[in-house]
Short mmCIF file of C-alpha atoms in Angstrom, two decimals:
data_model
loop_
_atom_site.label_atom_id
_atom_site.label_comp_id
_atom_site.label_asym_id
_atom_site.label_seq_id
_atom_site.Cartn_x
_atom_site.Cartn_y
_atom_site.Cartn_z
CA UNK I 1 -7.84 5.07 22.89
CA UNK I 2 -9.32 4.75 19.42
CA UNK I 3 -8.06 2.15 16.97
CA UNK I 4 -8.64 2.14 13.20
CA UNK I 5 -9.43 -1.37 11.99
CA UNK I 6 -8.05 -1.71 8.46
CA UNK I 7 -8.35 -4.75 6.25
CA UNK I 8 -9.74 -6.39 3.13
CA UNK I 9 -12.58 -8.05 5.05
CA UNK I 10 -14.72 -5.15 3.76
CA UNK I 11 -14.81 -7.09 0.46
CA UNK I 12 -16.17 -10.41 1.78
CA UNK I 13 -19.87 -11.30 1.36
CA UNK I 14 -20.52 -11.15 5.13
CA UNK I 15 -18.39 -8.01 5.67
CA UNK I 16 -20.84 -6.46 8.14
CA UNK I 17 -20.77 -9.57 10.33
CA UNK I 18 -16.96 -9.71 10.37
CA UNK I 19 -16.64 -5.98 11.08
CA UNK I 20 -19.16 -6.29 13.92
CA UNK I 21 -17.13 -9.15 15.41
CA UNK I 22 -13.99 -7.01 15.20
CA UNK I 23 -15.78 -4.07 16.80
CA UNK I 24 -17.02 -6.24 19.67
CA UNK I 25 -13.58 -7.78 20.24
CA UNK I 26 -11.97 -4.33 20.19
CA UNK I 27 -14.35 -3.04 22.87
CA UNK I 28 -13.66 -6.12 24.97
CA UNK I 29 -9.93 -5.33 24.76
CA UNK I 30 -10.53 -1.83 26.14
CA UNK I 31 -10.26 0.22 22.95
CA UNK I 32 -12.77 2.29 20.97
CA UNK I 33 -13.12 0.82 17.45
CA UNK I 34 -13.16 2.98 14.31
CA UNK I 35 -13.59 1.22 10.99
CA UNK I 36 -14.41 1.76 7.33
CA UNK I 37 -18.18 1.53 7.04
CA UNK I 38 -18.83 3.39 10.31
CA UNK I 39 -19.81 6.27 8.05
CA UNK I 40 -20.87 5.81 4.43
CA UNK I 41 -21.33 7.93 1.34
CA UNK I 42 -24.99 8.85 0.69
CA UNK I 43 -26.81 5.97 -1.06
CA UNK I 44 -27.60 8.26 -3.99
CA UNK I 45 -23.92 8.69 -4.85
CA UNK I 46 -22.53 6.32 -7.48
CA UNK I 47 -19.44 5.78 -9.61
CA UNK I 48 -16.24 7.68 -9.10
CA UNK I 49 -17.86 10.42 -6.98
CA UNK I 50 -18.84 7.74 -4.48
CA UNK I 51 -15.28 6.41 -4.41
CA UNK I 52 -13.85 9.86 -3.77
CA UNK I 53 -16.26 10.58 -0.92
CA UNK I 54 -15.63 7.15 0.62
CA UNK I 55 -11.90 7.89 0.60
CA UNK I 56 -12.53 11.23 2.29
CA UNK I 57 -14.74 9.62 4.94
CA UNK I 58 -12.19 6.89 5.68
CA UNK I 59 -9.42 9.46 6.01
CA UNK I 60 -11.56 11.44 8.43
CA UNK I 61 -12.14 8.27 10.46
CA UNK I 62 -8.39 7.63 10.52
CA UNK I 63 -7.75 11.18 11.71
CA UNK I 64 -10.03 10.44 14.68
CA UNK I 65 -8.02 7.33 15.64
CA UNK I 66 -4.90 6.97 17.82
CA UNK I 67 -3.42 3.84 16.25
CA UNK I 68 -4.08 1.16 13.66
CA UNK I 69 -4.45 -2.60 13.48
CA UNK I 70 -4.07 -3.68 9.83
CA UNK I 71 -4.96 -7.00 8.25
CA UNK I 72 -2.05 -7.59 5.86
CA UNK I 73 -3.22 -10.98 4.57
CA UNK I 74 -2.23 -11.22 0.87
CA UNK I 75 -5.16 -10.09 -1.27
CA UNK I 76 -5.69 -11.08 -4.93
CA UNK I 77 -2.03 -11.86 -5.32
CA UNK I 78 1.12 -11.95 -3.23
CA UNK I 79 0.88 -8.64 -1.39
CA UNK I 80 -1.40 -7.03 1.19
CA UNK I 81 -4.50 -5.13 0.02
CA UNK I 82 -3.47 -1.75 -1.42
CA UNK I 83 -6.18 0.15 0.48
CA UNK I 84 -5.05 -1.34 3.77
CA UNK I 85 -1.40 -0.60 3.01
CA UNK I 86 -2.32 3.01 2.21
CA UNK I 87 -4.09 3.25 5.56
CA UNK I 88 -1.11 1.75 7.40
CA UNK I 89 1.14 4.38 5.78
CA UNK I 90 -1.35 7.14 6.59
CA UNK I 91 -1.45 6.33 10.29
CA UNK I 92 2.34 5.88 10.50
CA UNK I 93 2.82 9.22 8.70
CA UNK I 94 0.74 10.75 11.49
CA UNK I 95 3.12 9.22 14.02
CA UNK I 96 0.68 6.63 15.36
CA UNK I 97 1.56 3.14 16.67
CA UNK I 98 0.78 0.28 14.29
CA UNK I 99 0.03 -3.42 14.70
CA UNK I 100 -0.80 -5.97 12.02
CA UNK I 101 -1.72 -9.56 11.37
CA UNK I 102 -1.64 -11.79 8.34
CA UNK I 103 -3.49 -15.05 7.85
CA UNK I 104 -0.61 -16.77 6.11
CA UNK I 105 2.69 -17.85 7.62
CA UNK I 106 4.51 -17.75 4.27
CA UNK I 107 6.77 -14.70 4.23
CA UNK I 108 7.22 -12.08 1.50
CA UNK I 109 10.28 -13.77 -0.02
CA UNK I 110 8.59 -17.18 -0.23
CA UNK I 111 5.50 -15.70 -1.86
CA UNK I 112 7.49 -13.75 -4.44
CA UNK I 113 9.59 -16.86 -5.16
CA UNK I 114 6.36 -18.83 -5.70
CA UNK I 115 5.12 -16.04 -7.98
CA UNK I 116 8.20 -16.72 -10.14
CA UNK I 117 7.67 -20.51 -9.87
CA UNK I 118 10.96 -20.72 -8.05
CA UNK I 119 12.93 -19.25 -10.98
CA UNK I 120 15.01 -16.88 -8.95
CA UNK I 121 18.72 -16.32 -9.67
CA UNK I 122 21.53 -14.24 -8.22
CA UNK I 123 22.98 -11.54 -10.47
CA UNK I 124 26.68 -10.59 -10.61
CA UNK I 125 26.35 -8.52 -7.43
CA UNK I 126 24.57 -11.33 -5.58
CA UNK I 127 21.09 -9.76 -5.70
CA UNK I 128 18.30 -12.29 -6.29
CA UNK I 129 16.11 -11.54 -9.32
CA UNK I 130 13.11 -13.08 -11.06
CA UNK I 131 13.05 -13.86 -14.81
CA UNK I 132 11.72 -10.29 -15.34
CA UNK I 133 14.90 -8.89 -13.78
CA UNK I 134 13.12 -7.47 -10.73
CA UNK I 135 15.02 -7.82 -7.47
CA UNK I 136 13.59 -9.77 -4.52
CA UNK I 137 13.83 -8.48 -0.96
CA UNK I 138 15.47 -11.11 1.26
CA UNK I 139 14.74 -9.70 4.69
CA UNK I 140 12.63 -12.54 6.18
CA UNK I 141 9.68 -10.19 6.44
CA UNK I 142 5.93 -10.66 6.11
CA UNK I 143 5.65 -8.11 3.28
CA UNK I 144 7.64 -5.27 1.67
CA UNK I 145 10.26 -3.86 4.06
CA UNK I 146 8.43 -0.53 4.37
CA UNK I 147 5.46 -2.34 5.95
CA UNK I 148 7.35 -4.61 8.34
CA UNK I 149 9.83 -1.83 9.11
CA UNK I 150 7.11 0.69 9.87
CA UNK I 151 5.42 -1.63 12.32
CA UNK I 152 8.46 -3.09 14.06
CA UNK I 153 10.26 0.26 14.29
CA UNK I 154 7.16 1.59 16.08
CA UNK I 155 7.28 -1.19 18.66
CA UNK I 156 4.38 -2.97 16.97
CA UNK I 157 4.15 -6.57 15.78
CA UNK I 158 2.99 -8.47 12.71
CA UNK I 159 1.24 -11.59 13.93
CA UNK I 160 1.40 -14.45 11.41
CA UNK I 161 -1.28 -17.12 11.65
CA UNK I 162 -2.04 -20.04 9.33
CA UNK I 163 -5.78 -19.67 8.65
CA UNK I 164 -7.73 -22.34 6.78
CA UNK I 165 -7.84 -21.51 3.05
CA UNK I 166 -11.57 -20.73 3.20
CA UNK I 167 -11.11 -18.40 6.17
CA UNK I 168 -8.34 -16.17 4.86
CA UNK I 169 -10.35 -12.97 5.41
CA UNK I 170 -12.60 -14.06 8.25
CA UNK I 171 -10.25 -15.78 10.73
CA UNK I 172 -9.67 -13.28 13.55
CA UNK I 173 -7.10 -15.24 15.60
CA UNK I 174 -4.27 -12.87 14.61
CA UNK I 175 -6.48 -9.86 15.16
CA UNK I 176 -7.25 -11.02 18.70
CA UNK I 177 -3.53 -11.42 19.40
CA UNK I 178 -2.87 -7.90 18.07
CA UNK I 179 -5.51 -6.51 20.42
CA UNK I 180 -3.93 -8.28 23.40
CA UNK I 181 -0.43 -7.03 22.53
CA UNK I 182 -1.69 -3.49 21.85
CA UNK I 183 -3.52 -3.48 25.18
CA UNK I 184 -0.35 -4.49 27.04
CA UNK I 185 1.79 -1.92 25.25
CA UNK I 186 -0.61 1.02 25.01
CA UNK I 187 -2.93 0.68 27.99
CA UNK I 188 -0.34 -0.94 30.35
CA UNK N 1 10.20 22.39 -2.49
CA UNK N 2 11.36 18.83 -1.90
CA UNK N 3 9.62 15.90 -3.56
CA UNK N 4 9.89 12.24 -2.52
CA UNK N 5 10.17 9.99 -5.58
CA UNK N 6 8.47 6.69 -4.76
CA UNK N 7 8.25 3.70 -7.04
CA UNK N 8 9.20 0.09 -7.80
CA UNK N 9 11.99 1.14 -10.17
CA UNK N 10 14.32 0.51 -7.21
CA UNK N 11 13.92 -3.19 -8.10
CA UNK N 12 15.01 -3.04 -11.78
CA UNK N 13 18.55 -4.09 -12.79
CA UNK N 14 19.50 -0.52 -13.80
CA UNK N 15 17.81 1.12 -10.81
CA UNK N 16 20.60 3.64 -10.24
CA UNK N 17 20.35 4.86 -13.84
CA UNK N 18 16.57 5.29 -13.67
CA UNK N 19 16.73 7.03 -10.30
CA UNK N 20 19.43 9.37 -11.63
CA UNK N 21 17.21 10.22 -14.62
CA UNK N 22 14.32 10.96 -12.26
CA UNK N 23 16.57 13.12 -10.08
CA UNK N 24 17.78 15.10 -13.08
CA UNK N 25 14.24 15.60 -14.44
CA UNK N 26 13.04 16.69 -11.00
CA UNK N 27 15.75 19.35 -10.74
CA UNK N 28 14.90 20.57 -14.27
CA UNK N 29 11.27 21.00 -13.12
CA UNK N 30 12.35 23.23 -10.25
CA UNK N 31 12.07 20.80 -7.33
CA UNK N 32 14.62 19.23 -4.98
CA UNK N 33 14.52 15.41 -5.37
CA UNK N 34 14.55 13.03 -2.41
CA UNK N 35 14.50 9.32 -3.14
CA UNK N 36 15.08 5.89 -1.63
CA UNK N 37 18.77 5.13 -2.09
CA UNK N 38 19.88 8.71 -1.31
CA UNK N 39 20.98 7.25 2.00
CA UNK N 40 21.67 3.56 2.55
CA UNK N 41 22.11 1.16 5.43
CA UNK N 42 25.79 0.38 6.19
CA UNK N 43 27.13 -2.28 3.80
CA UNK N 44 27.91 -4.54 6.76
CA UNK N 45 24.25 -4.82 7.73
CA UNK N 46 22.39 -7.84 6.36
CA UNK N 47 19.10 -9.67 6.70
CA UNK N 48 16.17 -8.30 8.64
CA UNK N 49 18.26 -5.70 10.51
CA UNK N 50 19.14 -4.16 7.13
CA UNK N 51 15.48 -4.07 6.13
CA UNK N 52 14.49 -2.35 9.38
CA UNK N 53 17.20 0.29 9.02
CA UNK N 54 16.33 0.88 5.36
CA UNK N 55 12.71 1.48 6.37
CA UNK N 56 13.83 3.96 9.02
CA UNK N 57 16.07 5.79 6.52
CA UNK N 58 13.32 6.01 3.90
CA UNK N 59 10.87 7.36 6.49
CA UNK N 60 13.42 9.99 7.50
CA UNK N 61 13.80 10.95 3.83
CA UNK N 62 10.02 11.26 3.53
CA UNK N 63 9.88 13.47 6.61
CA UNK N 64 12.29 15.82 4.84
CA UNK N 65 10.04 16.09 1.76
CA UNK N 66 7.08 18.40 1.04
CA UNK N 67 5.15 16.20 -1.37
CA UNK N 68 5.28 12.89 -3.21
CA UNK N 69 5.23 11.61 -6.78
CA UNK N 70 4.44 7.89 -6.71
CA UNK N 71 4.83 5.33 -9.48
CA UNK N 72 1.67 3.21 -9.10
CA UNK N 73 2.36 0.91 -12.06
CA UNK N 74 1.05 -2.57 -11.12
CA UNK N 75 3.89 -4.63 -9.67
CA UNK N 76 4.01 -8.46 -9.60
CA UNK N 77 0.25 -8.64 -9.92
CA UNK N 78 -2.69 -6.33 -10.34
CA UNK N 79 -1.94 -3.66 -7.75
CA UNK N 80 0.71 -1.00 -7.16
CA UNK N 81 3.89 -1.93 -5.27
CA UNK N 82 3.13 -2.23 -1.54
CA UNK N 83 6.17 -0.19 -0.50
CA UNK N 84 5.17 2.65 -2.80
CA UNK N 85 1.57 2.55 -1.56
CA UNK N 86 2.81 2.70 2.03
CA UNK N 87 4.86 5.77 1.15
CA UNK N 88 1.91 7.43 -0.58
CA UNK N 89 -0.16 6.89 2.57
CA UNK N 90 2.65 8.13 4.78
CA UNK N 91 2.98 11.43 2.90
CA UNK N 92 -0.80 11.92 2.73
CA UNK N 93 -1.07 11.21 6.47
CA UNK N 94 1.40 14.06 6.95
CA UNK N 95 -0.93 16.31 4.94
CA UNK N 96 1.32 16.59 1.88
CA UNK N 97 0.17 16.95 -1.74
CA UNK N 98 0.43 13.78 -3.84
CA UNK N 99 0.80 13.04 -7.54
CA UNK N 100 1.12 9.68 -9.25
CA UNK N 101 1.58 7.95 -12.55
CA UNK N 102 1.01 4.43 -13.81
CA UNK N 103 2.43 2.84 -16.93
CA UNK N 104 -0.75 1.03 -17.81
CA UNK N 105 -4.02 2.53 -19.00
CA UNK N 106 -6.08 -0.43 -17.78
CA UNK N 107 -7.99 0.64 -14.68
CA UNK N 108 -8.36 -1.18 -11.36
CA UNK N 109 -11.71 -2.78 -12.27
CA UNK N 110 -10.42 -4.11 -15.60
CA UNK N 111 -7.32 -5.58 -13.97
CA UNK N 112 -9.31 -7.28 -11.20
CA UNK N 113 -11.78 -8.61 -13.77
CA UNK N 114 -8.84 -10.03 -15.75
CA UNK N 115 -7.49 -11.56 -12.55
CA UNK N 116 -10.80 -13.46 -12.32
CA UNK N 117 -10.67 -14.34 -16.04
CA UNK N 118 -13.81 -12.30 -16.50
CA UNK N 119 -15.82 -14.47 -14.08
CA UNK N 120 -17.48 -11.63 -12.23
CA UNK N 121 -21.14 -11.76 -11.20
CA UNK N 122 -23.56 -9.47 -9.40
CA UNK N 123 -24.90 -10.71 -6.06
CA UNK N 124 -28.46 -10.16 -4.80
CA UNK N 125 -27.64 -6.58 -3.78
CA UNK N 126 -26.05 -5.78 -7.15
CA UNK N 127 -22.45 -5.85 -5.91
CA UNK N 128 -20.00 -7.43 -8.37
CA UNK N 129 -18.01 -10.35 -6.96
CA UNK N 130 -15.36 -12.78 -8.17
CA UNK N 131 -15.68 -16.58 -7.81
CA UNK N 132 -14.00 -16.22 -4.38
CA UNK N 133 -16.86 -13.99 -3.22
CA UNK N 134 -14.70 -10.88 -2.91
CA UNK N 135 -16.35 -7.67 -4.04
CA UNK N 136 -14.92 -5.56 -6.87
CA UNK N 137 -14.72 -1.77 -6.66
CA UNK N 138 -16.44 -0.23 -9.68
CA UNK N 139 -15.28 3.36 -9.40
CA UNK N 140 -13.38 3.76 -12.72
CA UNK N 141 -10.18 4.34 -10.80
CA UNK N 142 -6.54 3.47 -11.45
CA UNK N 143 -6.22 1.46 -8.22
CA UNK N 144 -8.01 0.95 -4.87
CA UNK N 145 -10.26 3.92 -4.01
CA UNK N 146 -8.05 4.95 -1.08
CA UNK N 147 -5.17 5.61 -3.52
CA UNK N 148 -7.10 7.46 -6.22
CA UNK N 149 -9.19 9.26 -3.61
CA UNK N 150 -6.16 10.40 -1.63
CA UNK N 151 -4.52 11.89 -4.70
CA UNK N 152 -7.56 13.46 -6.33
CA UNK N 153 -8.97 14.83 -3.07
CA UNK N 154 -5.59 16.56 -2.57
CA UNK N 155 -5.81 18.25 -5.96
CA UNK N 156 -3.29 15.83 -7.43
CA UNK N 157 -3.55 13.65 -10.52
CA UNK N 158 -2.85 10.06 -11.52
CA UNK N 159 -1.37 10.16 -15.02
CA UNK N 160 -2.06 6.96 -16.97
CA UNK N 161 0.33 6.14 -19.80
CA UNK N 162 0.56 3.02 -21.99
CA UNK N 163 4.25 2.07 -21.75
CA UNK N 164 5.73 -0.69 -23.92
CA UNK N 165 5.64 -4.02 -22.03
CA UNK N 166 9.44 -4.06 -21.66
CA UNK N 167 9.47 -0.53 -20.26
CA UNK N 168 6.88 -0.85 -17.52
CA UNK N 169 9.26 0.35 -14.79
CA UNK N 170 11.61 2.51 -16.84
CA UNK N 171 9.29 4.64 -19.01
CA UNK N 172 9.22 8.10 -17.40
CA UNK N 173 6.63 9.78 -19.65
CA UNK N 174 4.01 9.82 -16.90
CA UNK N 175 6.57 10.95 -14.34
CA UNK N 176 7.49 13.91 -16.54
CA UNK N 177 3.83 14.88 -16.82
CA UNK N 178 3.45 14.67 -13.02
CA UNK N 179 6.41 17.01 -12.60
CA UNK N 180 4.90 19.53 -15.03
CA UNK N 181 1.51 19.44 -13.32
CA UNK N 182 3.07 19.66 -9.84
CA UNK N 183 5.17 22.65 -10.95
CA UNK N 184 2.06 24.48 -12.19
CA UNK N 185 0.07 23.72 -9.04
CA UNK N 186 2.76 24.06 -6.37
CA UNK N 187 5.26 26.54 -7.77
CA UNK N 188 2.69 28.59 -9.77
#
């Protein structure tokens, strides 16, 4: 079985090293790894054209995969990386199993509450809202309900692990646990 | 044709009013609207169970739709709402056309640069990175390349509109333009 390895580690300085570690760990777990960077746009392509071709290549890689393991660690803010979330949706839309990990144990509600510096109040109907009026989800989930729901409703898991601050995108403890769970559930 | 109307307007205080306006505009454009909230989890369900059922209901609604119009306006930070991005990926994974709008004209690169207070430097290979070492995409796109790429490679568009700050999630100018473009391309 082929697994698409999605995550924001493609943006770290030693991305190649981290991806290679993930690839090696995936093979050890009995799966065939597929990840962004396996194929790249021609070096001559720049700007927006390069972005469009990269998107096309990554979608083609996803189409070759049977399931996904997504790194949902919050990225430049309180939510998971948008590219990774897109890829999670893409694979779920295809009907594939999904597993995920996040390198923070703080849940979605706690992070949004922190974003509002704790200034969260119930409205007349009891819904909790920030000072901007936007409602908070209160489902004890790792991220937006569509992400947690997608994964759990597909018999997947979201592994939460408290990585050291400097290792938010390089700690692969949660990834390893995802591989072990996926192996039990999909290769069993 | 049925269109799934994705966006963070479900979190605003007058969500029902905004969704009803979107539904009405969608019908006027010649499409059948499908949107989160059309079906809801039983009132008795609370907590995580409610979140899981809501996710399942929204996925079922998406499966009934032929394409998507997503509101990618940045939400609680620099990127589009994670739930909306998941839904965009889901519909694209199913092979459906996709259109989007955002109520800011600032692109992804500008927003990430602002996030780093302008402290962005090129590394030895020429890649631009923030003080945390994370690379910036420089593709002149509205959001992460997987979002823009998905939409543009499917012959869709991302309409950028400068809404007033107080109307970031209620201004439907870009939505109206998406409907008009989708009608020309899909109903032609």
